[in-house]
């Protein structure tokens, strides 16, 4: 029998049919596959196959049937086969008593056989020879089972029918189940209460650091892992923010305490409605969930100041207005007592933005200027030998006069134009005086020429105008206030008296107040001499008041930046919190002369040192 001779093709197929060749190799048949001479066909459970022979014949096999295919596929019961007797021939031979051997050709294996080449196809009900179980190897999935791809094959003696993997196709990844949705509903409740033991029998007992409110929170994670929640972060978001701040008590609990300003307000009786109030916000961050935020509020009463009424403030100067003649060598200006005796004559002292002038109500004049024929007299409570006055406006022949304790003028009239520096400041030193008068004038004789229109601001001196119940008191400019005119460049600040400040004692406080800032293009600039970083030195204090009330520990670098400038340090301040790395948004610039940033890693470290040593206060 020739090998690899195609004797039939598969016409139809159900289930799985195996073809095993003479070498024992097996393959799974499909419609259209060739069948070779010598192939053994084995339909598996529930399978069937229809073959079309090359010479036109047909053969069908079903479950439990096997066949060995020869070179010539022929129906073993064909009527036109002369070697096979018909039924009539067999009956006739039996009736004649003849042996049937004569009708049947000898077997090919016998001595007489071999006249023909034998049948071309043998059909048998079963092959009796034992066959080895058919085993196949299939790719396994994550469950240790064959992948459900291809066609199902029954494996005799094996496991439940597996799956044939198409050649070259990788096993499919099992589907990944999405995690179940988070159904927890965590909650946070912040509580604020008046601290146990809080309360003052005497308002004078109030001190910075006193605990006013206790703060607590209740967190319910509703079954979530506690590791998913951050520590709570507290902040004061409402109430008396200038008087209160956060601190930790001895047990590490967060509490709300009095600031220096808060303690001072209680002692002075300046707390609105005699009660402190606060609104606290707590925030907890959760992994992959929205933050938990809650607020709590409380009120705490404070006592009114008791004891004696505070004494009336004592001014440094008493101001009075006078109408005088044009002479500065005789008459009223020659003697302070004579000047005072002239009376106001419908003139009064006017005040605007710290500057004093004469309002001559019976004349058509500028009520905020000292003009020709007007004089402003300052009477000192005690003699001094040093003083600074700022002059604003047109001097035009204006003069000033100094007097001793007896009212006698020291020297003659002095020209303001000669002694006022280019920045508008009259700086007096070396002469002790008890009175000073500023007189209006003109540039020509007899009141001709350009007339003066100027006003005067005593620097760091308090002033009282009038007496008794109608008196008006004007305090000094906050010890040394920084709310003054800005200058074009920092170099000019050294010569600009209002911006050139000196530390004299450790009681000096430099106040940066709302309203004194410049612009981002032209910030207000100041130079402070004698400042020190030492905690026990007489470095005085810079206070930003409520200017940075919106700043927090996390956002302070948006409001305040320290920058080295040679041997000095410049504090850039942005009251709107608009600071950037290029100091954009700055409306104040304060130079600490002789204070170096050497040894500090960053602006933050430098500012924290100022705060910790008590040289910088920020009300938050």
Coordinates of C-alpha atoms in Angstrom, one line a residue:
X1 CA 0.0 0.0 0.0
X2 CA 1.5 3.3 -1.0
X3 CA 2.2 5.8 1.8
X4 CA 0.6 9.3 1.7
X5 CA -1.8 8.4 -1.0
X6 CA -5.0 10.5 -0.6
X7 CA -8.0 8.1 -0.9
X8 CA -10.8 10.4 0.5
X9 CA -11.7 13.8 1.8
X10 CA -13.9 14.8 4.8
X11 CA -17.3 16.0 3.5
X12 CA -19.1 16.5 6.8
X13 CA -18.1 16.3 10.4
X14 CA -19.8 16.4 13.8
X15 CA -17.8 16.4 17.1
X16 CA -14.2 15.2 17.1
X17 CA -12.8 12.5 14.8
X18 CA -9.2 11.4 15.1
X19 CA -7.1 10.1 12.2
X20 CA -4.1 8.0 13.2
X21 CA -1.5 7.1 10.5
X22 CA 0.6 4.0 10.2
X23 CA 3.4 5.6 12.3
X24 CA 1.0 6.2 15.2
X25 CA 0.8 10.0 14.8
X26 CA -2.7 11.4 15.4
X27 CA -4.5 14.5 14.1
X28 CA -8.0 16.0 14.5
X29 CA -9.9 16.0 11.3
X30 CA -11.8 19.0 9.9
X31 CA -14.2 19.4 6.9
X32 CA -12.1 19.3 3.7
X33 CA -9.1 17.5 5.3
X34 CA -7.6 14.6 3.2
X35 CA -7.6 11.0 4.4
X36 CA -4.6 8.9 3.5
X37 CA -4.2 5.3 2.7
X38 CA -3.4 3.5 5.9
X39 CA -5.2 6.0 8.2
X40 CA -7.2 4.7 11.0
X41 CA -10.3 6.8 11.6
X42 CA -11.7 7.0 15.2
X43 CA -14.9 9.0 15.9
X44 CA -15.0 10.0 19.6
X45 CA -18.1 10.2 21.8
X46 CA -21.0 11.7 19.9
X47 CA -19.0 12.2 16.7
X48 CA -19.6 11.2 13.1
X49 CA -17.8 11.7 9.8
X50 CA -18.8 11.5 6.1
X51 CA -16.0 10.6 3.6
X52 CA -16.0 11.1 -0.2
X53 CA -13.6 8.6 -1.9
X54 CA -11.4 9.8 -4.7
X55 CA -13.0 7.2 -7.0
X56 CA -16.5 8.5 -6.2
X57 CA -17.5 6.2 -3.4
X58 CA -18.7 7.3 0.1
X59 CA -18.3 6.1 3.7
X60 CA -19.9 7.2 6.9
X61 CA -18.7 6.4 10.4
X62 CA -20.3 7.1 13.8
X63 CA -19.6 6.8 17.5
X64 CA -18.1 3.4 18.3
X65 CA -17.1 2.7 14.8
X66 CA -13.5 2.6 13.6
X67 CA -12.1 2.0 10.1
X68 CA -8.7 1.3 8.5
X69 CA -8.7 3.0 5.1
X70 CA -7.1 1.1 2.1
X71 CA -5.9 2.4 -1.2
X72 CA -9.2 1.7 -2.9
X73 CA -12.3 2.8 -1.0
X74 CA -15.1 0.5 -2.0
X75 CA -18.3 -0.7 -0.5
X76 CA -17.7 -4.3 0.7
X77 CA -21.3 -5.2 -0.3
X78 CA -21.1 -4.0 -4.0
X79 CA -23.3 -6.1 -6.3
X80 CA -20.9 -5.9 -9.2
X81 CA -18.1 -7.7 -7.4
X82 CA -17.7 -11.0 -9.2
X83 CA -15.8 -12.5 -6.3
X84 CA -18.7 -12.2 -4.0
X85 CA -21.7 -14.7 -4.6
X86 CA -25.2 -13.4 -4.7
X87 CA -27.9 -14.7 -2.4
X88 CA -29.6 -16.6 -5.2
X89 CA -26.3 -18.4 -6.0
X90 CA -25.8 -19.4 -2.4
X91 CA -29.4 -20.8 -2.2
X92 CA -29.0 -22.8 -5.4
X93 CA -25.7 -24.3 -4.3
X94 CA -27.3 -25.4 -1.0
X95 CA -30.3 -27.0 -2.8
X96 CA -27.9 -29.0 -5.0
X97 CA -26.0 -30.1 -1.9
X98 CA -22.8 -28.4 -3.1
X99 CA -20.2 -26.9 -0.8
X100 CA -20.0 -23.2 -0.7
X101 CA -16.3 -23.2 -0.9
X102 CA -16.5 -23.3 -4.6
X103 CA -18.4 -20.0 -4.6
X104 CA -16.0 -18.1 -2.4
X105 CA -12.5 -17.2 -3.6
X106 CA -9.7 -18.6 -1.5
X107 CA -8.2 -16.2 1.1
X108 CA -5.2 -14.3 0.0
X109 CA -3.3 -15.6 3.0
X110 CA -3.8 -19.4 2.0
X111 CA -1.9 -21.5 -0.4
X112 CA -4.5 -21.1 -3.0
X113 CA -5.1 -17.5 -2.5
X114 CA -3.5 -14.6 -4.2
X115 CA -5.3 -14.6 -7.5
X116 CA -6.4 -11.1 -6.8
X117 CA -4.9 -8.2 -4.9
X118 CA -7.5 -8.3 -2.2
X119 CA -10.1 -5.8 -1.3
X120 CA -9.2 -2.2 -1.5
X121 CA -11.2 -1.3 1.7
X122 CA -12.0 -3.2 4.8
X123 CA -14.9 -2.2 7.0
X124 CA -15.1 -3.6 10.5
X125 CA -17.4 -3.0 13.4
X126 CA -14.5 -2.6 15.8
X127 CA -10.8 -3.0 15.9
X128 CA -10.1 -5.6 18.5
X129 CA -6.5 -4.7 19.1
X130 CA -5.9 -2.7 22.2
X131 CA -5.2 1.0 21.7
X132 CA -3.4 3.3 24.0
X133 CA -5.5 6.1 25.5
X134 CA -5.3 9.3 23.5
X135 CA -3.8 12.1 25.6
X136 CA -3.5 15.7 24.7
X137 CA -1.8 18.6 26.5
X138 CA -3.7 21.8 26.7
X139 CA -2.7 25.3 28.0
X140 CA -4.0 25.9 31.5
X141 CA -5.7 29.0 32.9
X142 CA -5.4 30.5 36.4
X143 CA -7.8 28.0 37.8
X144 CA -5.6 25.0 36.7
X145 CA -8.1 24.0 34.0
X146 CA -7.8 24.0 30.2
X147 CA -8.8 27.3 28.6
X148 CA -12.2 27.2 27.1
X149 CA -11.1 27.8 23.5
X150 CA -11.4 25.6 20.4
X151 CA -13.5 22.5 20.3
X152 CA -14.3 20.1 23.1
X153 CA -12.4 16.7 22.9
X154 CA -13.2 13.7 25.0
X155 CA -10.0 12.2 26.5
X156 CA -10.4 8.5 27.3
X157 CA -9.4 7.8 30.9
X158 CA -8.7 11.5 31.5
X159 CA -10.4 14.4 33.2
X160 CA -13.5 16.2 32.1
X161 CA -13.2 17.2 28.4
X162 CA -10.8 20.1 28.1
X163 CA -10.2 22.6 25.4
X164 CA -7.9 22.6 22.4
X165 CA -5.9 25.8 22.2
X166 CA -5.6 27.2 18.7
X167 CA -2.0 27.2 17.6
X168 CA 0.0 30.3 18.4
X169 CA -2.6 31.9 20.6
X170 CA -1.6 32.8 24.2
X171 CA -3.9 31.9 27.0
X172 CA -6.4 34.6 27.9
X173 CA -5.9 36.6 31.1
X174 CA -8.7 36.0 33.6
X175 CA -11.0 39.0 34.1
X176 CA -10.0 41.3 36.9
X177 CA -12.9 42.1 39.2
X178 CA -13.2 45.8 40.2
X179 CA -12.9 46.5 43.9
X180 CA -16.2 46.8 45.6
X181 CA -17.3 50.5 46.0
X182 CA -16.5 52.2 49.3
X183 CA -19.7 52.4 51.2
X184 CA -18.4 53.9 54.4
X185 CA -19.7 57.3 55.5
X186 CA -17.0 58.7 57.9
X187 CA -17.9 61.8 60.0
X188 CA -16.0 64.5 62.0
X189 CA -17.5 66.7 64.7
X190 CA -15.4 69.6 66.2
X191 CA -16.4 70.9 69.6
X192 CA -15.3 74.1 71.3
X193 CA -16.0 74.9 75.0
X194 CA -14.9 77.4 77.6
X195 CA -11.9 76.0 79.4
X196 CA -12.4 74.7 82.9
X197 CA -11.2 77.2 85.4
X198 CA -11.2 80.1 82.9
X199 CA -12.4 83.5 84.2
X200 CA -10.8 86.5 85.9
X201 CA -11.9 88.1 89.1
X202 CA -9.9 91.1 87.9
X203 CA -9.3 91.9 84.3
X204 CA -5.8 93.0 85.2
X205 CA -4.9 89.3 85.7
X206 CA -5.2 88.5 82.0
X207 CA -2.0 87.4 80.5
X208 CA -0.8 86.0 77.1
X209 CA -1.0 82.2 77.0
X210 CA -4.0 81.9 79.3
X211 CA -6.3 79.1 78.1
X212 CA -9.7 80.4 77.1
X213 CA -11.2 77.6 75.1
X214 CA -10.8 73.8 75.0
X215 CA -11.1 72.0 71.6
X216 CA -12.0 68.4 70.9
X217 CA -13.2 66.3 68.0
X218 CA -15.1 63.1 67.4
X219 CA -14.1 61.0 64.4
X220 CA -16.2 58.1 63.2
X221 CA -14.5 56.2 60.3
X222 CA -17.5 53.9 59.8
X223 CA -15.4 50.8 59.5
X224 CA -12.5 52.3 57.5
X225 CA -8.9 51.5 58.4
X226 CA -7.7 54.2 60.9
X227 CA -4.4 54.4 58.9
X228 CA -6.3 56.0 56.1
X229 CA -6.9 59.2 58.1
X230 CA -4.4 62.0 58.8
X231 CA -4.1 63.8 62.1
X232 CA -6.6 66.6 62.5
X233 CA -5.5 70.1 61.6
X234 CA -7.1 73.0 63.5
X235 CA -7.4 76.7 62.5
X236 CA -9.2 79.7 63.8
X237 CA -11.6 80.9 61.0
X238 CA -13.7 83.4 62.9
X239 CA -14.3 85.4 66.0
X240 CA -11.6 87.4 67.8
X241 CA -8.7 86.3 65.6
X242 CA -6.4 89.1 66.8
X243 CA -6.9 88.1 70.5
X244 CA -6.7 84.3 70.2
X245 CA -4.3 81.7 68.9
X246 CA -3.7 77.9 69.1
X247 CA -1.4 76.3 71.5
X248 CA -0.9 72.9 73.2
X249 CA -1.3 72.3 76.9
X250 CA 0.9 70.2 79.0
X251 CA -0.8 67.0 77.9
X252 CA -0.4 67.9 74.2
X253 CA -4.1 68.8 73.7
X254 CA -4.9 71.7 71.4
X255 CA -6.3 74.7 73.2
X256 CA -7.1 78.3 72.3
X257 CA -5.2 80.9 74.3
X258 CA -4.8 84.6 74.6
X259 CA -2.3 86.5 72.5
X260 CA -0.5 89.5 73.9
X261 CA -3.0 91.7 72.1
X262 CA -5.9 89.8 73.6
X263 CA -4.5 90.1 77.2
X264 CA -4.0 93.8 76.7
X265 CA -7.5 94.2 75.3
X266 CA -9.0 92.5 78.4
X267 CA -6.9 94.6 80.8
X268 CA -7.9 97.8 78.9
X269 CA -11.6 96.9 78.7
X270 CA -11.6 96.9 74.9
X271 CA -13.2 93.5 74.2
X272 CA -16.5 93.9 72.4
X273 CA -19.5 93.1 74.5
X274 CA -17.1 91.9 77.2
X275 CA -16.9 88.4 75.7
X276 CA -14.4 86.6 73.5
X277 CA -15.7 84.4 70.7
X278 CA -14.0 82.0 68.4
X279 CA -14.9 79.7 65.5
X280 CA -12.5 76.7 65.0
X281 CA -12.3 74.6 61.9
X282 CA -10.9 71.1 61.9
X283 CA -9.8 69.1 58.9
X284 CA -8.9 65.4 58.4
X285 CA -7.5 64.1 55.1
X286 CA -8.7 60.6 54.0
X287 CA -6.9 58.5 51.4
X288 CA -9.0 58.3 48.2
X289 CA -11.9 60.0 50.0
X290 CA -13.0 63.7 50.4
X291 CA -11.5 65.6 53.4
X292 CA -13.6 65.7 56.5
X293 CA -14.2 69.3 57.7
X294 CA -16.2 70.6 60.6
X295 CA -16.4 73.8 62.7
X296 CA -17.3 74.6 66.2
X297 CA -17.8 78.0 68.0
X298 CA -18.0 79.2 71.6
X299 CA -18.2 82.4 73.7
X300 CA -16.2 83.3 76.8
X301 CA -17.2 86.2 79.1
X302 CA -14.5 88.6 80.3
X303 CA -14.8 91.0 83.3
X304 CA -14.8 94.8 82.9
X305 CA -11.6 96.4 84.3
X306 CA -12.1 97.3 87.9
X307 CA -10.3 99.7 90.3
X308 CA -9.5 103.3 89.6
X309 CA -10.1 104.9 86.3
X310 CA -7.0 105.1 84.3
X311 CA -5.3 108.4 84.4
X312 CA -5.8 110.9 81.7
X313 CA -3.1 110.7 79.1
X314 CA -0.3 113.2 79.5
X315 CA 0.7 115.0 76.3
X316 CA 4.2 116.0 75.4
X317 CA 3.0 119.3 73.8
X318 CA 0.0 121.6 74.1
X319 CA -0.9 123.3 70.8
X320 CA -2.5 126.7 70.4
X321 CA -3.4 128.9 67.5
X322 CA -2.7 132.7 67.3
X323 CA -3.1 135.6 64.9
X324 CA 0.0 137.8 64.8
X325 CA 1.5 140.7 63.0
X326 CA 4.2 140.4 60.4
X327 CA 7.1 141.4 62.6
X328 CA 9.3 138.7 64.0
X329 CA 11.5 141.1 66.1
X330 CA 9.0 142.9 68.2
X331 CA 5.5 142.5 69.4
X332 CA 3.8 139.2 70.0
X333 CA 6.5 136.9 68.5
X334 CA 9.3 138.3 70.6
X335 CA 8.0 136.6 73.8
X336 CA 6.1 133.4 74.2
X337 CA 3.9 135.0 76.9
X338 CA 3.1 137.9 74.6
X339 CA 2.2 135.4 71.9
X340 CA -0.1 133.5 74.1
X341 CA -1.8 136.7 75.3
X342 CA -2.8 137.7 71.8
X343 CA -5.5 135.0 71.8
X344 CA -6.9 133.0 69.0
X345 CA -9.0 135.8 67.4
X346 CA -11.3 133.3 65.6
X347 CA -8.4 131.1 64.7
X348 CA -8.2 127.5 65.8
X349 CA -5.8 124.6 65.7
X350 CA -6.6 122.2 62.8
X351 CA -5.4 118.6 62.5
X352 CA -5.2 116.3 59.5
X353 CA -3.3 113.0 59.2
X354 CA -0.9 113.9 62.0
X355 CA -0.2 117.5 60.8
X356 CA -1.3 120.6 62.7
X357 CA -2.1 124.0 61.2
X358 CA -4.3 127.1 61.7
X359 CA -7.9 127.5 60.7
X360 CA -8.5 131.2 60.6
X361 CA -12.3 131.1 60.4
X362 CA -12.8 134.8 59.7
X363 CA -10.6 134.7 56.7
X364 CA -10.7 133.0 53.3
X365 CA -7.7 130.8 54.0
X366 CA -6.6 127.2 53.8
X367 CA -7.9 125.6 57.1
X368 CA -5.1 123.1 57.0
X369 CA -2.1 125.5 56.5
X370 CA -0.1 128.1 58.4
X371 CA -0.3 131.2 56.4
X372 CA 0.9 134.8 56.6
X373 CA -0.3 136.4 59.8
X374 CA -0.8 133.1 61.6
X375 CA 1.3 131.3 64.2
X376 CA 1.1 127.8 65.7
X377 CA 2.6 127.6 69.3
X378 CA 3.6 124.3 70.9
X379 CA 4.1 124.5 74.7
X380 CA 6.2 121.6 76.1
X381 CA 5.2 119.9 79.3
X382 CA 8.9 119.8 80.2
X383 CA 12.0 121.4 78.5
X384 CA 13.7 119.3 75.8
X385 CA 16.8 119.7 73.8
X386 CA 16.0 117.3 70.9
X387 CA 13.0 117.2 68.7
X388 CA 12.0 116.5 65.1
X389 CA 9.2 118.2 63.2
X390 CA 8.0 117.4 59.7
X391 CA 7.1 120.3 57.5
X392 CA 4.7 119.8 54.6
X393 CA 3.7 122.5 52.1
X394 CA 5.1 125.7 50.8
X395 CA 7.3 127.5 53.3
X396 CA 7.7 130.8 51.4
X397 CA 9.2 133.0 54.1
X398 CA 7.9 130.9 57.0
X399 CA 9.9 130.9 60.3
X400 CA 10.2 129.2 63.7
X401 CA 11.0 130.5 67.1
X402 CA 12.4 128.8 70.3
X403 CA 11.7 130.0 73.8
X404 CA 13.1 129.1 77.2
X405 CA 11.1 128.2 80.3
X406 CA 10.5 131.9 81.1
X407 CA 9.1 132.5 77.6
X408 CA 12.2 134.4 76.4
X409 CA 13.0 133.8 72.8
X410 CA 16.3 132.1 72.2
X411 CA 18.0 134.1 69.5
X412 CA 16.0 135.6 66.8
X413 CA 13.6 134.3 64.2
X414 CA 14.9 131.3 62.3
X415 CA 14.2 130.6 58.6
X416 CA 12.5 127.3 58.0
X417 CA 13.9 127.2 54.4
X418 CA 17.4 127.2 55.8
X419 CA 17.0 124.5 58.4
X420 CA 14.4 122.1 57.0
X421 CA 16.3 119.3 55.1
X422 CA 15.5 118.1 51.6
X423 CA 13.1 115.5 53.0
X424 CA 11.0 118.1 54.8
X425 CA 12.3 117.5 58.4
X426 CA 13.4 120.1 61.0
X427 CA 15.7 118.3 63.3
X428 CA 16.6 120.2 66.5
X429 CA 19.3 119.3 69.0
X430 CA 21.8 121.0 71.4
X431 CA 19.4 123.8 72.6
X432 CA 17.0 123.4 75.5
X433 CA 13.7 125.0 74.9
X434 CA 10.2 125.0 76.4
X435 CA 8.2 126.6 73.6
X436 CA 8.4 126.5 69.8
X437 CA 6.3 128.6 67.5
X438 CA 5.8 128.3 63.7
X439 CA 5.0 131.5 61.9
X440 CA 3.6 132.0 58.4
X441 CA 5.3 134.5 56.1
X442 CA 5.9 135.8 52.6
X443 CA 8.8 136.0 50.2
X444 CA 8.5 139.8 49.9
X445 CA 8.4 142.8 52.3
X446 CA 5.2 143.8 53.9
X447 CA 3.3 140.7 53.0
X448 CA 4.1 140.9 49.3
X449 CA 5.4 138.0 47.3
X450 CA 4.5 134.4 47.6
X451 CA 2.8 133.5 50.9
X452 CA 3.5 130.4 53.0
X453 CA 1.0 127.5 53.2
X454 CA 2.5 124.7 55.4
X455 CA 1.6 122.4 58.2
X456 CA 3.7 120.8 61.0
X457 CA 3.8 117.2 62.4
X458 CA 5.7 116.6 65.7
X459 CA 7.5 113.3 65.3
X460 CA 7.1 110.9 68.3
X461 CA 5.4 113.5 70.4
X462 CA 1.8 113.5 71.7
X463 CA -0.2 116.7 71.4
X464 CA -3.2 118.1 73.2
X465 CA -5.4 120.8 71.7
X466 CA -7.6 122.7 74.1
X467 CA -8.3 122.1 77.8
X468 CA -11.0 120.5 80.0
X469 CA -13.8 118.4 78.6
X470 CA -13.3 119.8 75.1
X471 CA -9.6 118.9 74.9
X472 CA -8.5 116.7 72.1
X473 CA -5.6 114.3 72.5
X474 CA -3.4 113.1 69.6
X475 CA -1.0 110.3 70.6
X476 CA 2.4 109.9 69.2
X477 CA 2.8 107.9 66.0
X478 CA 2.7 104.4 67.6
X479 CA 6.2 104.8 69.3
X480 CA 7.8 104.9 65.8
X481 CA 5.2 104.2 63.2
X482 CA 6.1 102.9 59.8
X483 CA 3.0 104.3 58.1
X484 CA 4.8 107.1 56.3
X485 CA 5.5 108.1 52.7
X486 CA 7.3 105.7 50.5
X487 CA 10.4 106.6 48.5
X488 CA 11.5 105.8 45.0
X489 CA 14.5 103.5 45.9
X490 CA 15.9 101.9 49.0
X491 CA 19.0 104.1 48.7
X492 CA 17.0 107.2 49.3
X493 CA 15.6 105.8 52.5
X494 CA 18.8 106.6 54.4
X495 CA 18.1 110.3 53.8
X496 CA 14.4 110.1 54.2
X497 CA 13.9 111.0 57.9
X498 CA 10.4 109.4 58.3
X499 CA 11.7 106.1 57.0
X500 CA 15.1 106.1 58.8
X501 CA 14.5 104.5 62.2
X502 CA 16.8 103.8 65.1
X503 CA 16.5 101.4 68.0
X504 CA 17.1 103.3 71.2
X505 CA 15.8 100.8 73.8
X506 CA 14.3 97.3 74.0
X507 CA 10.9 99.0 74.5
X508 CA 10.9 100.4 70.9
X509 CA 8.1 98.9 68.8
X510 CA 7.9 99.5 65.1
X511 CA 4.3 99.1 64.0
X512 CA 3.4 98.2 60.4
X513 CA -0.2 99.1 60.1
X514 CA -2.8 98.8 57.4
X515 CA -3.0 101.9 55.3
X516 CA 0.6 102.8 55.2
X517 CA 1.7 100.4 52.5
X518 CA 2.9 101.6 49.1
X519 CA 2.1 99.9 45.8
X520 CA 3.7 96.9 44.2
X521 CA 5.5 99.2 41.8
X522 CA 6.5 101.6 44.6
X523 CA 6.5 99.9 48.0
X524 CA 6.9 101.8 51.3
X525 CA 10.5 101.4 52.3
X526 CA 12.2 101.7 55.7
X527 CA 15.6 101.3 57.3
X528 CA 16.0 100.2 60.9
X529 CA 19.3 100.8 62.6
X530 CA 20.5 99.0 65.8
X531 CA 18.4 95.9 65.2
X532 CA 19.7 92.6 66.6
X533 CA 18.7 88.9 66.4
X534 CA 19.9 88.1 69.9
X535 CA 17.1 87.0 72.2
X536 CA 18.3 89.1 75.2
X537 CA 19.6 92.1 73.3
X538 CA 17.8 95.5 73.0
X539 CA 16.6 94.6 69.5
X540 CA 13.1 96.0 70.1
X541 CA 10.2 94.6 68.1
X542 CA 8.5 94.8 64.7
X543 CA 4.8 94.1 64.9
X544 CA 2.7 93.6 61.8
X545 CA -0.6 94.1 63.7
X546 CA -3.5 92.7 61.8
X547 CA -1.7 93.3 58.5
X548 CA -1.2 89.6 58.0
X549 CA -4.3 88.3 59.8
X550 CA -5.1 86.0 56.8
X551 CA -1.7 84.3 56.9
X552 CA -1.1 80.9 58.5
X553 CA 1.9 78.8 59.4
X554 CA 1.5 77.1 56.0
X555 CA 1.0 80.3 53.9
X556 CA 3.4 82.7 55.7
X557 CA 5.8 82.6 52.8
X558 CA 3.2 84.2 50.6
X559 CA 3.1 87.2 52.9
X560 CA 6.6 87.6 54.2
X561 CA 10.0 87.0 52.7
X562 CA 13.5 87.6 54.0
X563 CA 16.2 88.4 51.5
X564 CA 20.0 89.0 52.0
X565 CA 21.3 92.3 50.7
X566 CA 25.0 92.5 51.4
X567 CA 25.5 92.7 55.1
X568 CA 21.8 93.7 55.6
X569 CA 18.5 91.8 55.4
X570 CA 15.4 93.1 53.6
X571 CA 12.0 91.9 54.8
X572 CA 9.6 92.0 51.9
X573 CA 5.9 92.2 53.0
X574 CA 2.8 91.6 50.8
X575 CA -0.3 92.5 52.7
X576 CA -2.3 90.7 50.0
X577 CA -0.4 87.5 50.2
X578 CA 0.9 87.8 46.6
X579 CA 4.5 87.1 47.2
X580 CA 6.4 85.1 44.6
X581 CA 9.9 84.0 44.2
X582 CA 10.7 87.3 42.5
X583 CA 9.1 89.3 45.4
X584 CA 6.2 90.3 43.3
X585 CA 3.3 91.9 45.1
X586 CA 5.4 93.6 47.7
X587 CA 4.0 96.8 49.3
X588 CA 6.4 97.1 52.2
X589 CA 10.2 96.7 52.2
X590 CA 12.0 96.9 55.6
X591 CA 15.8 96.9 55.7
X592 CA 17.4 95.6 58.9
X593 CA 20.7 97.4 58.7
X594 CA 23.7 95.4 59.8
X595 CA 21.7 92.2 60.3
X596 CA 23.0 89.4 58.1
X597 CA 21.3 86.2 57.0
X598 CA 24.6 84.3 57.1
X599 CA 24.0 80.9 58.9
X600 CA 20.4 80.7 57.9
X601 CA 19.2 78.1 55.4
X602 CA 16.2 79.9 54.2
X603 CA 13.9 82.9 54.5
X604 CA 11.6 80.7 56.6
X605 CA 14.4 79.9 59.2
X606 CA 15.3 83.6 59.5
X607 CA 11.7 84.7 60.1
X608 CA 11.0 81.9 62.6
X609 CA 14.1 83.1 64.6
X610 CA 12.7 86.6 64.7
X611 CA 9.4 85.3 65.9
X612 CA 10.9 82.9 68.5
X613 CA 13.2 85.6 69.9
X614 CA 10.3 88.0 70.3
X615 CA 11.5 90.5 67.7
X616 CA 8.6 90.0 65.2
X617 CA 5.0 89.5 66.1
X618 CA 2.3 88.5 63.6
X619 CA -1.4 88.5 64.7
X620 CA -3.1 85.6 63.0

